[in-house]
PDB file of C-alpha atoms in Angstrom:
ATOM      1  CA  MET A   1     -10.337 -10.810  13.595  1.00  0.00           C
ATOM      2  CA  ALA A   2     -13.963 -10.352  14.628  1.00  0.00           C
ATOM      3  CA  LYS A   3     -16.648 -11.965  12.522  1.00  0.00           C
ATOM      4  CA  GLU A   4     -18.701  -9.479  10.542  1.00  0.00           C
ATOM      5  CA  LYS A   5     -22.469  -9.828  10.271  1.00  0.00           C
ATOM      6  CA  ASN A   6     -22.650  -8.029   6.948  1.00  0.00           C
ATOM      7  CA  VAL A   7     -20.165  -9.762   4.669  1.00  0.00           C
ATOM      8  CA  LYS A   8     -20.111  -9.234   0.915  1.00  0.00           C
ATOM      9  CA  SER A   9     -18.861 -11.888  -1.473  1.00  0.00           C
ATOM     10  CA  PHE A  10     -17.075 -11.252  -4.758  1.00  0.00           C
ATOM     11  CA  VAL A  11     -14.928 -13.070  -7.283  1.00  0.00           C
ATOM     12  CA  LEU A  12     -11.186 -12.468  -7.138  1.00  0.00           C
ATOM     13  CA  ARG A  13      -8.903 -13.335 -10.021  1.00  0.00           C
ATOM     14  CA  ILE A  14      -5.369 -13.943  -8.856  1.00  0.00           C
ATOM     15  CA  ASP A  15      -2.360 -15.532 -10.529  1.00  0.00           C
ATOM     16  CA  SER A  16      -1.337 -18.986  -9.330  1.00  0.00           C
ATOM     17  CA  ASP A  17       2.043 -17.914  -7.908  1.00  0.00           C
ATOM     18  CA  THR A  18       0.446 -15.237  -5.735  1.00  0.00           C
ATOM     19  CA  MET A  19      -2.265 -17.659  -4.629  1.00  0.00           C
ATOM     20  CA  GLU A  20       0.334 -20.258  -3.637  1.00  0.00           C
ATOM     21  CA  ALA A  21       2.227 -17.631  -1.621  1.00  0.00           C
ATOM     22  CA  ILE A  22      -0.977 -16.594   0.179  1.00  0.00           C
ATOM     23  CA  GLU A  23      -1.904 -20.232   0.853  1.00  0.00           C
ATOM     24  CA  LYS A  24       1.513 -20.873   2.419  1.00  0.00           C
ATOM     25  CA  TRP A  25       1.358 -17.661   4.457  1.00  0.00           C
ATOM     26  CA  ALA A  26      -2.139 -18.551   5.656  1.00  0.00           C
ATOM     27  CA  ALA A  27      -1.028 -22.041   6.679  1.00  0.00           C
ATOM     28  CA  ASP A  28       1.998 -20.615   8.515  1.00  0.00           C
ATOM     29  CA  GLU A  29      -0.323 -18.375  10.552  1.00  0.00           C
ATOM     30  CA  PHE A  30      -3.095 -20.981  11.020  1.00  0.00           C
ATOM     31  CA  ARG A  31      -5.637 -18.991   8.996  1.00  0.00           C
ATOM     32  CA  SER A  32      -7.857 -19.852   6.077  1.00  0.00           C
ATOM     33  CA  VAL A  33      -6.922 -18.298   2.741  1.00  0.00           C
ATOM     34  CA  ASN A  34     -10.009 -16.090   3.013  1.00  0.00           C
ATOM     35  CA  GLY A  35      -9.010 -15.048   6.540  1.00  0.00           C
ATOM     36  CA  GLN A  36      -5.481 -14.299   5.358  1.00  0.00           C
ATOM     37  CA  ILE A  37      -6.697 -12.110   2.507  1.00  0.00           C
ATOM     38  CA  LEU A  38      -8.967 -10.222   4.928  1.00  0.00           C
ATOM     39  CA  TYR A  39      -6.007  -9.790   7.293  1.00  0.00           C
ATOM     40  CA  ILE A  40      -3.772  -8.475   4.486  1.00  0.00           C
ATOM     41  CA  LEU A  41      -6.446  -6.021   3.363  1.00  0.00           C
ATOM     42  CA  ASP A  42      -7.109  -4.867   6.934  1.00  0.00           C
ATOM     43  CA  GLN A  43      -3.392  -4.252   7.568  1.00  0.00           C
ATOM     44  CA  ALA A  44      -2.986  -2.375   4.274  1.00  0.00           C
ATOM     45  CA  LEU A  45      -5.975  -0.152   5.040  1.00  0.00           C
ATOM     46  CA  LYS A  46      -4.660   0.662   8.530  1.00  0.00           C
ATOM     47  CA  LYS A  47      -1.124   1.312   7.246  1.00  0.00           C
ATOM     48  CA  ASN A  48      -2.445   3.799   4.701  1.00  0.00           C
ATOM     49  CA  GLY A  49      -4.735   5.635   7.125  1.00  0.00           C
ATOM     50  CA  ARG A  50      -7.907   4.238   5.623  1.00  0.00           C
ATOM     51  CA  PRO A  51      -9.373   1.915   8.242  1.00  0.00           C
ATOM     52  CA  PRO A  52     -12.951   0.799   7.640  1.00  0.00           C
ATOM     53  CA  ARG A  53     -15.560   2.967   9.292  1.00  0.00           C
ATOM     54  CA  LYS A  54     -17.368   1.334  12.175  1.00  0.00           C
ATOM     55  CA  LYS A  55     -21.144   1.573  11.905  1.00  0.00           C
ATOM     56  CA  PRO A  56     -22.870   2.807  15.063  1.00  0.00           C
TER      57      PRO A  56
END
């Protein structure tokens, strides 16, 4: 995934079981937890026909 220049930070509350599952998934795919969450969100947006708009 390409690095974005304009990245926004926010707090995410997530239950411990879900966090553990994401941590394991991230480790299995050699990603950080943050990178894994971005990947999951990106895939969900694409699957639902809502990819992020690219700025010119």
